[in-house]
Amino acid sequence: MIAVAVAVIGPTRLPLFFVESTHVAPGADSGSGRFLAPPKHRGWRAMPLPLLTAGAGIGALALLHFRDPHEEGAYGYCPFYALTGLYCPGCGGMRAVHNLTDGRVIDSLHSSLIAIPLILVLAVWVGAWTMHAWRGQRLVVPKMERSTMWILLSVIAVYSVFRNTPWGSWLAPI
């Protein structure tokens, strides 16, 4: 029926509900993840979700600043450490953030080498998300090559193993 309508009326005069999205324009959206329609809002109307995310992050930083995770059981116990007695890659992260909010960068690095780069990456990502939302653009999630992902996971695994050995005891959280 669509082929008959296109032949009789012409493709430009056909109502959009008759046209399948896969036949609108060749290569218009070839699964690249980009959207054809612009976002609905821009300016302050597009800001609730990015600002809520930024507020949650700032609230978590404030909580970790005012409630010291160095106190025994302040936030509970790491389940991986409680079961195995080994440090996971995230062990010491809350202490690192607490030290960082107190201005003790070296102590923060002693607690967790991963925490500061992770905080910086998340802050840049939320900042980019906020700017894109203000401009009325959709945030494009950066793509990571498969090899980069495996290298990153391998580095985290080596870091986790090394910090549990006698040679890597200097990486154990303080």
PDB file of C-alpha atoms in Angstrom:
ATOM      1  CA  MET A   1       0.000   0.000   0.000  1.00  0.00           C
ATOM      2  CA  ILE A   2       2.849   2.403   0.832  1.00  0.00           C
ATOM      3  CA  ALA A   3       4.474   1.736  -2.547  1.00  0.00           C
ATOM      4  CA  VAL A   4       1.189   2.508  -4.313  1.00  0.00           C
ATOM      5  CA  ALA A   5       0.753   5.732  -2.302  1.00  0.00           C
ATOM      6  CA  VAL A   6       4.299   6.818  -3.105  1.00  0.00           C
ATOM      7  CA  ALA A   7       3.757   6.083  -6.805  1.00  0.00           C
ATOM      8  CA  VAL A   8       0.433   7.994  -6.941  1.00  0.00           C
ATOM      9  CA  ILE A   9       1.048  10.925  -4.570  1.00  0.00           C
ATOM     10  CA  GLY A  10       4.821  11.193  -4.714  1.00  0.00           C
ATOM     11  CA  PRO A  11       7.255  10.748  -1.824  1.00  0.00           C
ATOM     12  CA  THR A  12       7.282  14.419  -0.769  1.00  0.00           C
ATOM     13  CA  ARG A  13       3.492  14.699  -0.365  1.00  0.00           C
ATOM     14  CA  LEU A  14       3.047  11.466   1.608  1.00  0.00           C
ATOM     15  CA  PRO A  15       2.005  11.999   5.256  1.00  0.00           C
ATOM     16  CA  LEU A  16       4.788  11.070   7.679  1.00  0.00           C
ATOM     17  CA  PHE A  17       2.766   8.387   9.458  1.00  0.00           C
ATOM     18  CA  PHE A  18       2.746   6.365   6.220  1.00  0.00           C
ATOM     19  CA  VAL A  19       6.521   6.421   5.825  1.00  0.00           C
ATOM     20  CA  GLU A  20       8.622   3.956   7.744  1.00  0.00           C
ATOM     21  CA  SER A  21      11.542   5.502   9.572  1.00  0.00           C
ATOM     22  CA  THR A  22      14.019   3.177   7.876  1.00  0.00           C
ATOM     23  CA  HIS A  23      13.111   4.575   4.463  1.00  0.00           C
ATOM     24  CA  VAL A  24      13.084   8.297   5.205  1.00  0.00           C
ATOM     25  CA  ALA A  25      16.623   9.052   4.101  1.00  0.00           C
ATOM     26  CA  PRO A  26      19.406   6.626   3.401  1.00  0.00           C
ATOM     27  CA  GLY A  27      22.066   6.854   6.072  1.00  0.00           C
ATOM     28  CA  ALA A  28      20.170   9.455   8.120  1.00  0.00           C
ATOM     29  CA  ASP A  29      20.514   7.413  11.282  1.00  0.00           C
ATOM     30  CA  SER A  30      22.575   4.338  10.626  1.00  0.00           C
ATOM     31  CA  GLY A  31      22.722   3.219  14.240  1.00  0.00           C
ATOM     32  CA  SER A  32      25.351   5.807  15.128  1.00  0.00           C
ATOM     33  CA  GLY A  33      23.446   6.743  18.270  1.00  0.00           C
ATOM     34  CA  ARG A  34      22.778  10.315  17.118  1.00  0.00           C
ATOM     35  CA  PHE A  35      19.252  11.671  17.271  1.00  0.00           C
ATOM     36  CA  LEU A  36      17.642  13.504  14.375  1.00  0.00           C
ATOM     37  CA  ALA A  37      15.175  15.515  16.443  1.00  0.00           C
ATOM     38  CA  PRO A  38      16.537  18.301  18.625  1.00  0.00           C
ATOM     39  CA  PRO A  39      15.967  18.088  22.371  1.00  0.00           C
ATOM     40  CA  LYS A  40      12.686  19.485  23.679  1.00  0.00           C
ATOM     41  CA  HIS A  41      14.151  22.060  26.074  1.00  0.00           C
ATOM     42  CA  ARG A  42      17.119  24.359  26.419  1.00  0.00           C
ATOM     43  CA  GLY A  43      18.284  26.822  29.031  1.00  0.00           C
ATOM     44  CA  TRP A  44      16.918  26.444  32.550  1.00  0.00           C
ATOM     45  CA  ARG A  45      14.171  24.034  31.446  1.00  0.00           C
ATOM     46  CA  ALA A  46      16.790  21.443  30.434  1.00  0.00           C
ATOM     47  CA  MET A  47      18.800  21.721  33.646  1.00  0.00           C
ATOM     48  CA  PRO A  48      16.958  19.673  36.315  1.00  0.00           C
ATOM     49  CA  LEU A  49      18.664  16.320  35.732  1.00  0.00           C
ATOM     50  CA  PRO A  50      22.237  17.635  35.322  1.00  0.00           C
ATOM     51  CA  LEU A  51      21.818  19.943  38.307  1.00  0.00           C
ATOM     52  CA  LEU A  52      20.299  17.157  40.393  1.00  0.00           C
ATOM     53  CA  THR A  53      23.267  14.928  39.533  1.00  0.00           C
ATOM     54  CA  ALA A  54      25.742  17.697  40.371  1.00  0.00           C
ATOM     55  CA  GLY A  55      23.883  18.372  43.626  1.00  0.00           C
ATOM     56  CA  ALA A  56      24.025  14.698  44.584  1.00  0.00           C
ATOM     57  CA  GLY A  57      27.772  14.700  43.943  1.00  0.00           C
ATOM     58  CA  ILE A  58      28.300  17.858  45.972  1.00  0.00           C
ATOM     59  CA  GLY A  59      26.123  16.405  48.737  1.00  0.00           C
ATOM     60  CA  ALA A  60      28.227  13.230  48.784  1.00  0.00           C
ATOM     61  CA  LEU A  61      31.393  15.322  48.983  1.00  0.00           C
ATOM     62  CA  ALA A  62      29.908  17.349  51.859  1.00  0.00           C
ATOM     63  CA  LEU A  63      28.860  14.179  53.688  1.00  0.00           C
ATOM     64  CA  LEU A  64      32.339  12.699  53.324  1.00  0.00           C
ATOM     65  CA  HIS A  65      33.880  15.967  54.483  1.00  0.00           C
ATOM     66  CA  PHE A  66      31.822  16.273  57.665  1.00  0.00           C
ATOM     67  CA  ARG A  67      31.547  12.588  58.606  1.00  0.00           C
ATOM     68  CA  ASP A  68      35.010  11.095  58.810  1.00  0.00           C
ATOM     69  CA  PRO A  69      35.288   7.638  57.202  1.00  0.00           C
ATOM     70  CA  HIS A  70      38.539   7.038  59.104  1.00  0.00           C
ATOM     71  CA  GLU A  71      36.482   6.204  62.185  1.00  0.00           C
ATOM     72  CA  GLU A  72      35.930   2.467  62.515  1.00  0.00           C
ATOM     73  CA  GLY A  73      32.547   1.458  61.040  1.00  0.00           C
ATOM     74  CA  ALA A  74      31.481   5.025  60.193  1.00  0.00           C
ATOM     75  CA  TYR A  75      29.970   3.866  56.891  1.00  0.00           C
ATOM     76  CA  GLY A  76      29.899   0.144  57.525  1.00  0.00           C
ATOM     77  CA  TYR A  77      32.477  -2.270  56.215  1.00  0.00           C
ATOM     78  CA  CYS A  78      33.638  -3.165  52.737  1.00  0.00           C
ATOM     79  CA  PRO A  79      32.008  -6.540  51.990  1.00  0.00           C
ATOM     80  CA  PHE A  80      34.945  -7.701  49.862  1.00  0.00           C
ATOM     81  CA  TYR A  81      37.451  -6.847  52.610  1.00  0.00           C
ATOM     82  CA  ALA A  82      35.218  -8.373  55.307  1.00  0.00           C
ATOM     83  CA  LEU A  83      34.955 -11.669  53.384  1.00  0.00           C
ATOM     84  CA  THR A  84      38.491 -11.998  52.023  1.00  0.00           C
ATOM     85  CA  GLY A  85      40.731  -9.685  54.038  1.00  0.00           C
ATOM     86  CA  LEU A  86      42.000  -8.211  50.750  1.00  0.00           C
ATOM     87  CA  TYR A  87      41.700  -4.652  49.475  1.00  0.00           C
ATOM     88  CA  CYS A  88      39.466  -4.152  46.436  1.00  0.00           C
ATOM     89  CA  PRO A  89      40.164  -1.346  43.924  1.00  0.00           C
ATOM     90  CA  GLY A  90      37.650   0.888  45.713  1.00  0.00           C
ATOM     91  CA  CYS A  91      38.979   0.350  49.227  1.00  0.00           C
ATOM     92  CA  GLY A  92      40.125   3.671  50.627  1.00  0.00           C
ATOM     93  CA  GLY A  93      38.077   5.702  48.159  1.00  0.00           C
ATOM     94  CA  MET A  94      35.880   7.383  50.762  1.00  0.00           C
ATOM     95  CA  ARG A  95      38.900   8.127  52.932  1.00  0.00           C
ATOM     96  CA  ALA A  96      40.655   9.579  49.879  1.00  0.00           C
ATOM     97  CA  VAL A  97      37.712  11.885  49.165  1.00  0.00           C
ATOM     98  CA  HIS A  98      37.582  12.944  52.826  1.00  0.00           C
ATOM     99  CA  ASN A  99      41.297  13.755  52.780  1.00  0.00           C
ATOM    100  CA  LEU A 100      40.878  15.604  49.498  1.00  0.00           C
ATOM    101  CA  THR A 101      38.061  17.783  50.883  1.00  0.00           C
ATOM    102  CA  ASP A 102      40.322  18.592  53.844  1.00  0.00           C
ATOM    103  CA  GLY A 103      43.047  19.692  51.422  1.00  0.00           C
ATOM    104  CA  ARG A 104      45.411  16.794  52.145  1.00  0.00           C
ATOM    105  CA  VAL A 105      46.222  15.664  48.610  1.00  0.00           C
ATOM    106  CA  ILE A 106      49.162  13.401  49.533  1.00  0.00           C
ATOM    107  CA  ASP A 107      47.066  11.575  52.149  1.00  0.00           C
ATOM    108  CA  SER A 108      44.318  11.264  49.556  1.00  0.00           C
ATOM    109  CA  LEU A 109      46.720   9.626  47.117  1.00  0.00           C
ATOM    110  CA  HIS A 110      47.898   7.296  49.907  1.00  0.00           C
ATOM    111  CA  SER A 111      44.327   6.177  50.547  1.00  0.00           C
ATOM    112  CA  SER A 112      43.470   5.477  46.904  1.00  0.00           C
ATOM    113  CA  LEU A 113      45.278   6.313  43.682  1.00  0.00           C
ATOM    114  CA  ILE A 114      42.079   5.782  41.690  1.00  0.00           C
ATOM    115  CA  ALA A 115      39.836   8.210  43.603  1.00  0.00           C
ATOM    116  CA  ILE A 116      41.248  11.549  42.402  1.00  0.00           C
ATOM    117  CA  PRO A 117      41.277  10.706  38.663  1.00  0.00           C
ATOM    118  CA  LEU A 118      37.771   9.240  38.971  1.00  0.00           C
ATOM    119  CA  ILE A 119      36.447  12.376  40.698  1.00  0.00           C
ATOM    120  CA  LEU A 120      38.019  14.569  38.030  1.00  0.00           C
ATOM    121  CA  VAL A 121      36.551  12.503  35.175  1.00  0.00           C
ATOM    122  CA  LEU A 122      33.086  12.547  36.759  1.00  0.00           C
ATOM    123  CA  ALA A 123      33.256  16.308  37.389  1.00  0.00           C
ATOM    124  CA  VAL A 124      34.251  16.994  33.778  1.00  0.00           C
ATOM    125  CA  TRP A 125      31.498  14.687  32.506  1.00  0.00           C
ATOM    126  CA  VAL A 126      28.770  16.334  34.613  1.00  0.00           C
ATOM    127  CA  GLY A 127      30.076  19.765  33.580  1.00  0.00           C
ATOM    128  CA  ALA A 128      29.917  18.807  29.887  1.00  0.00           C
ATOM    129  CA  TRP A 129      26.437  17.360  30.391  1.00  0.00           C
ATOM    130  CA  THR A 130      25.297  20.620  32.001  1.00  0.00           C
ATOM    131  CA  MET A 131      26.729  22.741  29.182  1.00  0.00           C
ATOM    132  CA  HIS A 132      25.156  20.541  26.508  1.00  0.00           C
ATOM    133  CA  ALA A 133      21.782  20.688  28.276  1.00  0.00           C
ATOM    134  CA  TRP A 134      21.957  24.489  28.548  1.00  0.00           C
ATOM    135  CA  ARG A 135      22.645  24.783  24.819  1.00  0.00           C
ATOM    136  CA  GLY A 136      19.834  22.385  23.968  1.00  0.00           C
ATOM    137  CA  GLN A 137      22.182  19.682  22.714  1.00  0.00           C
ATOM    138  CA  ARG A 138      22.114  16.053  23.625  1.00  0.00           C
ATOM    139  CA  LEU A 139      25.055  14.699  25.543  1.00  0.00           C
ATOM    140  CA  VAL A 140      27.065  12.282  23.472  1.00  0.00           C
ATOM    141  CA  VAL A 141      28.593   9.611  25.675  1.00  0.00           C
ATOM    142  CA  PRO A 142      32.242   9.182  24.732  1.00  0.00           C
ATOM    143  CA  LYS A 143      32.979   5.882  23.091  1.00  0.00           C
ATOM    144  CA  MET A 144      35.777   3.702  24.362  1.00  0.00           C
ATOM    145  CA  GLU A 145      37.592   1.300  22.105  1.00  0.00           C
ATOM    146  CA  ARG A 146      37.534  -2.309  23.194  1.00  0.00           C
ATOM    147  CA  SER A 147      41.324  -2.414  23.538  1.00  0.00           C
ATOM    148  CA  THR A 148      41.292   0.717  25.736  1.00  0.00           C
ATOM    149  CA  MET A 149      38.634  -0.824  27.955  1.00  0.00           C
ATOM    150  CA  TRP A 150      40.653  -4.018  28.396  1.00  0.00           C
ATOM    151  CA  ILE A 151      43.826  -2.066  29.143  1.00  0.00           C
ATOM    152  CA  LEU A 152      41.976   0.003  31.754  1.00  0.00           C
ATOM    153  CA  LEU A 153      40.468  -3.094  33.381  1.00  0.00           C
ATOM    154  CA  SER A 154      43.881  -4.790  33.341  1.00  0.00           C
ATOM    155  CA  VAL A 155      45.517  -1.807  35.044  1.00  0.00           C
ATOM    156  CA  ILE A 156      42.811  -1.838  37.736  1.00  0.00           C
ATOM    157  CA  ALA A 157      43.272  -5.609  38.233  1.00  0.00           C
ATOM    158  CA  VAL A 158      47.072  -5.284  38.502  1.00  0.00           C
ATOM    159  CA  TYR A 159      46.623  -2.367  40.923  1.00  0.00           C
ATOM    160  CA  SER A 160      44.249  -4.486  43.035  1.00  0.00           C
ATOM    161  CA  VAL A 161      46.619  -7.439  43.182  1.00  0.00           C
ATOM    162  CA  PHE A 162      49.752  -5.336  43.693  1.00  0.00           C
ATOM    163  CA  ARG A 163      48.301  -3.383  46.622  1.00  0.00           C
ATOM    164  CA  ASN A 164      47.692  -6.694  48.446  1.00  0.00           C
ATOM    165  CA  THR A 165      51.304  -7.904  48.127  1.00  0.00           C
ATOM    166  CA  PRO A 166      54.212  -7.030  50.426  1.00  0.00           C
ATOM    167  CA  TRP A 167      55.821  -4.991  47.617  1.00  0.00           C
ATOM    168  CA  GLY A 168      52.696  -2.916  47.144  1.00  0.00           C
ATOM    169  CA  SER A 169      51.903  -2.359  50.793  1.00  0.00           C
ATOM    170  CA  TRP A 170      52.546   1.357  50.236  1.00  0.00           C
ATOM    171  CA  LEU A 171      49.364   1.342  48.108  1.00  0.00           C
ATOM    172  CA  ALA A 172      47.229  -0.059  50.943  1.00  0.00           C
ATOM    173  CA  PRO A 173      44.641   2.456  52.167  1.00  0.00           C
ATOM    174  CA  ILE A 174      45.531   4.384  55.316  1.00  0.00           C
TER     175      ILE A 174
END
